[in-house]
CSV table of C-alpha atoms and ligand atoms in Angstrom, one decimal:
chain,number,residue,atom,x,y,z
I,1,MET,CA,37.4,67.8,42.7
I,2,ARG,CA,39.6,70.8,40.5
I,3,ILE,CA,39.4,69.9,37.1
I,4,LEU,CA,41.4,71.5,33.9
I,5,LEU,CA,39.4,71.3,30.7
I,6,LEU,CA,41.2,72.3,27.7
I,7,GLY,CA,39.4,72.9,24.1
I,8,GLY,CA,36.3,73.9,25.8
I,9,SER,CA,35.3,75.9,23.4
I,10,GLY,CA,35.0,72.4,20.9
I,11,GLN,CA,32.2,69.9,19.9
I,12,VAL,CA,33.2,67.7,22.6
I,13,GLY,CA,34.8,70.5,25.3
I,14,SER,CA,31.6,72.1,25.3
I,15,GLN,CA,29.6,69.2,26.1
I,16,LEU,CA,31.9,68.3,28.6
I,17,LEU,CA,31.6,71.8,30.5
I,18,LEU,CA,28.3,70.7,31.2
I,19,THR,CA,28.8,67.0,31.9
I,20,LEU,CA,31.4,67.6,34.1
I,21,ALA,CA,30.4,70.2,36.1
I,22,PRO,CA,28.5,68.4,39.4
I,23,LEU,CA,31.9,66.9,39.5
I,24,GLY,CA,33.8,69.8,40.9
I,25,GLU,CA,34.6,73.1,40.1
I,26,VAL,CA,36.1,73.1,36.4
I,27,ILE,CA,38.5,75.6,35.0
I,28,ALA,CA,38.4,76.1,30.7
I,29,PRO,CA,41.0,78.1,29.9
I,30,SER,CA,40.6,79.0,26.0
I,31,ARG,CA,43.3,79.7,23.2
I,32,ALA,CA,42.2,83.0,24.0
I,33,ASP,CA,43.3,83.1,27.4
I,34,GLY,CA,46.7,82.4,26.2
I,35,TRP,CA,46.6,78.5,26.6
I,36,ASP,CA,47.7,77.9,22.8
I,37,LEU,CA,48.4,74.3,22.2
I,38,SER,CA,50.3,75.1,19.2
I,39,ASP,CA,53.2,76.2,21.8
I,40,PRO,CA,53.2,73.4,24.3
I,41,SER,CA,56.7,74.7,25.8
I,42,ASP,CA,56.1,75.9,29.2
I,43,LEU,CA,52.1,74.0,29.0
I,44,ALA,CA,53.5,71.3,31.9
I,45,PHE,CA,54.0,74.2,34.3
I,46,ARG,CA,50.7,76.0,33.3
I,47,VAL,CA,48.8,72.8,34.5
I,48,GLU,CA,51.5,72.1,37.0
I,49,GLN,CA,50.7,75.6,38.5
I,50,LEU,CA,47.2,75.0,38.8
I,51,ALA,CA,47.3,71.5,40.4
I,52,PRO,CA,44.0,70.4,38.9
I,53,GLU,CA,43.3,66.5,40.0
I,54,VAL,CA,41.6,65.7,37.2
I,55,ILE,CA,43.3,67.1,33.5
I,56,VAL,CA,40.9,66.9,30.5
I,57,ASN,CA,41.9,67.2,27.0
I,58,ALA,CA,39.4,67.8,24.3
I,59,ALA,CA,41.8,70.3,22.1
I,60,ALA,CA,42.8,68.8,19.2
I,61,TYR,CA,44.0,70.5,15.6
I,62,THR,CA,41.2,68.6,13.8
I,63,ALA,CA,41.3,69.4,10.5
I,64,VAL,CA,42.1,66.4,8.9
I,65,ASP,CA,42.2,67.3,5.1
I,66,MET,CA,44.3,71.1,6.2
I,67,ALA,CA,46.6,68.5,8.2
I,68,GLU,CA,48.1,66.9,4.9
I,69,ALA,CA,49.9,70.6,4.4
I,70,GLU,CA,50.7,71.7,8.4
I,71,PRO,CA,51.9,68.1,9.1
I,72,ALA,CA,54.4,70.5,12.3
I,73,LEU,CA,51.0,72.2,13.5
I,74,ALA,CA,49.4,69.4,13.9
I,75,HIS,CA,52.1,67.4,15.5
I,76,ARG,CA,52.4,70.0,18.0
I,77,VAL,CA,49.2,69.8,19.2
I,78,ASN,CA,48.2,66.5,18.8
I,79,ALA,CA,51.2,65.2,19.8
I,80,GLU,CA,53.5,67.6,21.7
I,81,ALA,CA,51.0,69.4,24.1
I,82,PRO,CA,49.9,65.9,25.0
I,83,ALA,CA,53.0,64.7,26.0
I,84,ALA,CA,53.3,67.8,28.0
I,85,LEU,CA,50.1,67.3,29.9
I,86,ALA,CA,51.7,63.5,30.4
I,87,THR,CA,54.1,65.2,32.1
I,88,ALA,CA,52.5,67.5,34.3
I,89,ALA,CA,49.8,64.7,35.4
I,90,ARG,CA,52.9,62.1,36.5
I,91,SER,CA,54.3,65.3,38.1
I,92,LEU,CA,50.6,66.2,40.1
I,93,ASP,CA,49.8,62.2,40.4
I,94,ALA,CA,46.4,63.4,38.6
I,95,TRP,CA,44.0,61.7,35.8
I,96,LEU,CA,45.0,62.3,32.4
I,97,ILE,CA,41.8,62.0,30.4
I,98,HIS,CA,42.5,62.1,26.5
I,99,PHE,CA,40.8,61.7,23.6
I,100,SER,CA,41.6,60.0,20.4
I,101,THR,CA,40.0,58.6,16.5
I,102,ASP,CA,39.4,55.8,14.5
I,103,TYR,CA,42.0,57.2,12.2
I,104,VAL,CA,44.4,55.6,13.9
I,105,PHE,CA,43.7,52.6,12.3
I,106,ASP,CA,44.1,52.0,8.1
I,107,GLY,CA,40.6,50.9,7.4
I,108,ARG,CA,41.4,47.7,5.9
I,109,GLY,CA,38.6,44.7,6.7
I,110,SER,CA,35.2,44.9,8.2
I,111,ARG,CA,35.6,43.9,11.5
I,112,PRO,CA,35.2,46.8,14.1
I,113,TRP,CA,38.7,47.6,15.6
I,114,CYS,CA,39.9,46.5,19.0
I,115,GLU,CA,42.0,48.6,21.4
I,116,ASP,CA,45.0,46.1,21.0
I,117,ASP,CA,44.8,46.1,17.3
I,118,PRO,CA,48.0,47.3,14.7
I,119,THR,CA,47.6,51.0,14.0
I,120,GLY,CA,48.6,52.0,10.4
I,121,PRO,CA,47.0,55.7,10.4
I,122,LEU,CA,46.3,57.2,6.3
I,123,GLY,CA,47.1,60.7,6.8
I,124,VAL,CA,49.2,63.4,9.1
I,125,TYR,CA,46.1,63.8,11.3
I,126,GLY,CA,46.1,60.0,12.1
I,127,GLN,CA,49.7,60.2,12.6
I,128,SER,CA,49.8,63.0,14.6
I,129,LYS,CA,46.7,61.7,16.9
I,130,LEU,CA,48.7,58.3,17.4
I,131,ALA,CA,51.9,60.2,18.4
I,132,GLY,CA,49.7,61.9,21.3
I,133,GLU,CA,48.7,58.3,22.5
I,134,ARG,CA,51.9,57.0,22.7
I,135,ALA,CA,53.7,60.0,24.5
I,136,ILE,CA,51.3,59.7,27.1
I,137,GLU,CA,51.6,56.2,27.4
I,138,ALA,CA,55.1,56.6,27.5
I,139,ARG,CA,55.0,59.2,30.3
I,140,HIS,CA,53.0,57.1,32.7
I,141,ALA,CA,50.7,59.1,33.6
I,142,ARG,CA,47.5,57.7,35.0
I,143,HIS,CA,44.9,58.0,32.1
I,144,LEU,CA,41.8,57.5,30.7
I,145,MET,CA,41.8,58.1,26.5
I,146,PHE,CA,38.9,57.2,24.7
I,147,ARG,CA,39.1,56.5,20.8
I,148,THR,CA,36.1,58.1,19.0
I,149,SER,CA,34.6,58.3,15.8
I,150,TRP,CA,32.5,61.0,13.3
I,151,VAL,CA,31.3,63.3,16.1
I,152,HIS,CA,28.6,65.3,15.8
I,153,GLY,CA,27.0,67.7,17.8
I,154,PRO,CA,25.1,71.2,18.6
I,155,ARG,CA,27.9,73.2,18.5
I,156,GLY,CA,30.9,73.3,15.9
I,157,GLY,CA,31.1,72.3,12.1
I,158,ASN,CA,30.3,69.0,11.3
I,159,PHE,CA,28.7,66.1,8.9
I,160,ILE,CA,25.1,66.4,9.6
I,161,ARG,CA,25.1,70.4,9.9
I,162,THR,CA,26.5,70.0,6.6
I,163,MET,CA,24.1,67.8,5.2
I,164,LEU,CA,21.2,70.1,6.7
I,165,ARG,CA,22.8,73.4,4.4
I,166,LEU,CA,23.5,71.9,1.6
I,167,ALA,CA,20.1,69.8,1.9
I,168,GLY,CA,18.4,73.3,2.2
I,169,GLU,CA,20.4,74.7,-1.4
I,170,ARG,CA,20.8,71.9,-3.6
I,171,GLU,CA,18.1,69.2,-4.6
I,172,SER,CA,20.3,66.3,-4.8
I,173,LEU,CA,23.8,65.4,-2.7
I,174,SER,CA,26.1,62.7,-3.6
I,175,VAL,CA,27.5,61.1,-0.1
I,176,VAL,CA,30.1,58.8,0.4
I,177,ASP,CA,28.9,55.1,1.0
I,178,ASP,CA,31.7,52.9,1.2
I,179,GLN,CA,33.2,54.0,4.3
I,180,VAL,CA,31.4,52.7,7.4
I,181,GLY,CA,31.7,53.6,11.3
I,182,ALA,CA,29.4,55.1,13.8
I,183,PRO,CA,28.4,59.1,13.9
I,184,THR,CA,28.7,59.8,17.4
I,185,GLY,CA,27.2,62.3,19.6
I,186,ALA,CA,29.3,65.0,21.3
I,187,PRO,CA,27.2,64.8,23.9
I,188,LEU,CA,26.9,61.0,24.8
I,189,ILE,CA,31.3,61.1,25.1
I,190,ALA,CA,30.6,63.5,27.3
I,191,GLU,CA,28.4,62.2,29.6
I,192,VAL,CA,30.4,58.8,29.2
I,193,THR,CA,33.5,60.9,29.9
I,194,ALA,CA,31.6,62.1,33.3
I,195,ARG,CA,30.7,58.5,34.5
I,196,ALA,CA,34.5,57.3,33.8
I,197,ILE,CA,36.1,60.3,35.8
I,198,ALA,CA,33.4,59.9,38.3
I,199,ARG,CA,34.1,56.3,38.5
I,200,VAL,CA,38.2,56.3,38.9
I,201,THR,CA,38.2,59.1,41.4
I,202,ALA,CA,35.4,57.7,43.6
I,203,ARG,CA,37.2,54.0,43.6
I,204,GLU,CA,40.2,56.1,44.6
I,205,THR,CA,38.6,57.8,47.9
I,206,THR,CA,37.3,54.6,48.9
I,207,ARG,CA,40.5,52.8,47.9
I,208,LYS,CA,41.7,52.7,51.8
I,209,THR,CA,39.0,51.8,53.5
I,210,ALA,CA,37.9,48.6,51.6
I,211,PRO,CA,39.2,46.1,49.7
I,212,VAL,CA,38.1,47.6,46.0
I,213,GLN,CA,39.7,47.0,42.3
I,214,LYS,CA,42.4,49.9,42.4
I,215,ALA,CA,41.1,52.9,40.1
I,216,LEU,CA,44.4,52.6,38.3
I,217,ASP,CA,43.0,48.6,36.9
I,218,LEU,CA,40.6,50.9,35.0
I,219,ALA,CA,43.4,53.0,33.3
I,220,GLY,CA,44.2,52.9,29.5
I,221,THR,CA,42.5,53.2,26.3
I,222,TYR,CA,39.0,52.3,25.3
I,223,HIS,CA,36.4,52.5,22.2
I,224,LEU,CA,33.8,55.2,22.6
I,225,ALA,CA,31.0,55.4,19.6
I,226,ALA,CA,27.7,54.8,19.5
I,227,ALA,CA,25.9,51.3,18.9
I,228,GLY,CA,25.4,50.1,15.1
I,229,GLU,CA,27.3,51.0,12.0
I,230,ALA,CA,26.4,53.5,9.1
I,231,SER,CA,27.9,54.7,6.0
I,232,TRP,CA,28.1,58.7,5.5
I,233,ARG,CA,25.2,57.8,3.1
I,234,ASP,CA,23.2,56.2,5.6
I,235,VAL,CA,24.2,58.7,8.2
I,236,ALA,CA,22.8,62.0,5.6
I,237,CYS,CA,19.9,60.0,4.9
I,238,GLU,CA,19.1,59.3,8.5
I,239,ALA,CA,19.7,63.1,9.3
I,240,LEU,CA,17.5,64.2,6.3
I,241,GLU,CA,14.8,61.7,7.4
I,242,HIS,CA,14.4,63.3,11.1
I,243,ALA,CA,15.0,66.8,9.8
I,244,LYS,CA,11.8,66.6,7.6
I,245,ALA,CA,10.0,64.6,10.4
I,246,ARG,CA,10.7,67.7,12.3
I,247,GLY,CA,8.8,70.3,9.6
I,248,ALA,CA,12.4,71.5,7.9
I,249,ALA,CA,11.7,72.2,3.9
I,250,LEU,CA,14.1,70.7,2.7
I,251,ARG,CA,14.9,70.4,-1.3
I,252,CYS,CA,16.4,67.4,-0.9
I,253,GLY,CA,15.5,64.4,0.8
I,254,PRO,CA,16.7,61.2,1.3
I,255,GLU,CA,15.4,59.8,-1.8
I,256,GLN,CA,17.8,62.4,-3.4
I,257,VAL,CA,20.6,61.3,-2.1
I,258,GLN,CA,23.3,59.1,-4.5
I,259,ALA,CA,25.3,56.6,-3.4
I,260,ILE,CA,29.2,57.5,-4.3
I,261,PRO,CA,32.4,55.3,-3.6
I,262,THR,CA,35.1,57.2,-2.4
I,263,THR,CA,36.9,57.2,-5.2
I,264,GLN,CA,34.2,59.9,-7.2
I,265,TYR,CA,34.9,62.4,-3.5
I,266,PRO,CA,39.1,62.4,-3.9
I,267,THR,CA,40.3,64.8,-0.4
I,268,PRO,CA,43.8,65.9,-0.2
I,269,ALA,CA,43.8,63.4,3.3
I,270,GLN,CA,42.6,59.6,2.7
I,271,ARG,CA,40.3,58.4,5.0
I,272,PRO,CA,39.8,54.5,6.8
I,273,LEU,CA,36.8,52.8,4.8
I,274,ASN,CA,36.6,50.7,8.1
I,275,SER,CA,36.2,53.1,10.8
I,276,ARG,CA,34.2,50.6,13.0
I,277,LEU,CA,35.0,50.7,16.5
I,278,ASN,CA,34.6,47.8,19.0
I,279,THR,CA,33.1,49.1,22.1
I,280,ARG,CA,33.0,46.0,24.1
I,281,LYS,CA,35.9,46.5,26.7
I,282,LEU,CA,34.9,50.3,27.5
I,283,ARG,CA,31.4,49.1,28.2
I,284,GLU,CA,32.1,46.2,30.4
I,285,ALA,CA,34.9,48.3,32.3
I,286,PHE,CA,32.4,50.9,33.2
I,287,GLY,CA,28.9,48.8,32.9
I,288,LEU,CA,27.7,51.2,30.6
I,289,ALA,CA,25.3,50.7,27.6
I,290,LEU,CA,25.6,52.6,24.5
I,291,PRO,CA,22.6,54.1,22.3
I,292,ALA,CA,22.4,53.3,18.3
I,293,TRP,CA,24.1,56.0,16.7
I,294,GLN,CA,20.5,57.1,15.2
I,295,ASP,CA,19.7,58.8,18.7
I,296,GLY,CA,22.7,60.7,18.8
I,297,VAL,CA,21.9,62.2,15.0
I,298,HIS,CA,18.0,62.5,15.7
I,299,GLN,CA,19.9,64.7,19.1
I,300,THR,CA,21.6,66.6,17.2
I,301,VAL,CA,19.3,67.3,13.9
I,302,GLN,CA,17.3,68.3,17.0
I,303,ALA,CA,19.8,70.9,17.9
I,304,LEU,CA,20.8,72.0,15.2
I,305,LEU,CA,17.0,73.3,13.9
I,306,ALA,CA,16.0,74.7,17.0
I,307,ALA,CA,19.4,76.8,16.9
I,308,ASN,CA,18.8,77.4,13.2
I,309,PRO,CA,14.9,76.8,11.9
I,310,PRO,CA,15.3,76.9,8.3
I,311,THR,CA,14.2,80.0,6.9
I,312,SER,CA,12.6,80.6,3.2
I,313,SER,CA,15.8,82.2,2.4
I,314,SER,CA,17.9,79.4,3.3
I,315,GLN,CA,15.4,77.3,1.2
I,316,ALA,CA,15.8,78.7,-1.9
F,1,NAP,N1,35.5,65.8,15.3
F,1,NAP,C1,35.8,64.2,15.0
F,1,NAP,O1,35.1,63.7,13.7
F,1,NAP,C2,36.4,63.2,15.9
F,1,NAP,C3,36.9,61.8,15.2
F,1,NAP,C4,37.2,61.3,16.5
F,1,NAP,C5,38.2,61.8,17.1
F,1,NAP,N2,38.0,63.1,17.5
F,1,NAP,C6,39.1,63.5,18.7
F,1,NAP,O2,38.2,63.9,19.7
F,1,NAP,C7,38.2,65.5,20.4
F,1,NAP,C8,37.5,66.7,20.2
F,1,NAP,O3,37.2,66.4,19.1
F,1,NAP,P1,35.9,68.3,18.2
F,1,NAP,O4,35.0,67.8,17.4
F,1,NAP,O5,35.3,68.4,19.5
F,1,NAP,O6,37.3,69.1,18.1
F,1,NAP,P2,36.5,70.8,17.3
F,1,NAP,O7,35.2,70.8,17.6
F,1,NAP,O8,37.4,70.3,16.4
F,1,NAP,O9,37.2,71.2,18.7
F,1,NAP,C9,38.6,71.4,18.8
F,1,NAP,C10,38.9,72.2,20.1
F,1,NAP,O10,40.3,72.3,20.3
F,1,NAP,C11,40.9,73.6,20.3
F,1,NAP,N3,42.2,73.9,19.7
F,1,NAP,C12,42.4,73.9,18.7
F,1,NAP,N4,43.8,74.2,18.3
F,1,NAP,C13,44.1,74.3,19.7
F,1,NAP,C14,45.6,75.3,20.1
F,1,NAP,N5,46.7,75.6,19.0
F,1,NAP,N6,45.2,76.2,21.2
F,1,NAP,C15,44.4,75.8,21.5
F,1,NAP,N7,43.0,75.2,21.9
F,1,NAP,C16,43.2,74.4,20.4
F,1,NAP,C17,39.9,74.4,19.7
F,1,NAP,O11,39.9,75.4,20.3
F,1,NAP,P3,39.3,77.3,19.4
F,1,NAP,O12,37.7,77.2,19.2
F,1,NAP,O13,40.5,78.6,19.6
F,1,NAP,O14,39.5,76.8,18.2
F,1,NAP,C18,38.7,73.5,20.0
F,1,NAP,O15,38.2,74.0,21.7
F,1,NAP,C19,40.1,65.5,19.8
F,1,NAP,O16,40.8,64.8,20.1
F,1,NAP,C20,39.7,64.9,18.3
F,1,NAP,O17,40.7,64.4,17.8
F,1,NAP,C21,37.3,63.8,17.2
């Protein structure tokens, strides 16, 4: 099976390089190879030339605050490029696997969001990701779309990396505690994605010989997040606690992390207060168990400490 992976240098994409490998031949061209998704004009043509059976799009414009000043660029990468990928998927009869975000919701209430709940993005990033979802659906390509939340992992910039750095530099931290969601590790997202691809493509190959449920029955949008819920402050405390337990010499421990409301940490883009995602549909459709968010946080802390053990100068 030939798989085209876009965004292979990102948090999720770099993990997908590992988890997709056993499924077949993975082609992962980068922006440096000329695959710039901000110019999607010939993207469908390029994809069709490669003729993959599965297209995995882990590329995205993810700078939530910068997007407020660059709406056209965010729209090209997050909506027009996915539209072109869906066009190619449709003409190749390939599967398109795409990722979206909790930021498509407005964050009202405290109930975990279901896939069919009304959307209402609060900022440009969420709007552009929602436009990407709609563009894919409108092209009727076979697709799996995974909305995930608060991604972290061993590679790239993320909240846990920032907390470990700041805790090495400062004696106290103030962290928002009224935005609630589930931090989700890129390795988990990549593992679930690979299993889902294996499942839908296996169903297809057996379709002709056995009366199995059609793979197409599994197509659609799913919420993919670690189990449980946390505020950003909870995540910071869990990460610092685990880092200390693993021997990191931090100036700021969990006891020195002050809770502040979002109103005391203004950002260019407004974030949803309720980022909880209901993952029942994914777990039932694919027969998966999703681990607690703390497991993923521990995994990322360990990976970051192993890659960059705290030194005396970084603790000063
Ligand atoms: N990060 C989060 O907290 C979060 C939360 C919810 C959902 N998501 C979604 O999850 C998916 C993966 O996110 P992530 O955190 O892995 O993203 P990431 O670490 O920011 O990586 C983004 C990837 O997209 C590529 N990319 C960006 N602009 C590009 C362009 N113009 N042309 C070609 N490639 C481009 C980057 O390539 P370069 O290395 O060349 O820049 C990189 O490989 C995205 O769909 C995102 O919207 C993320």
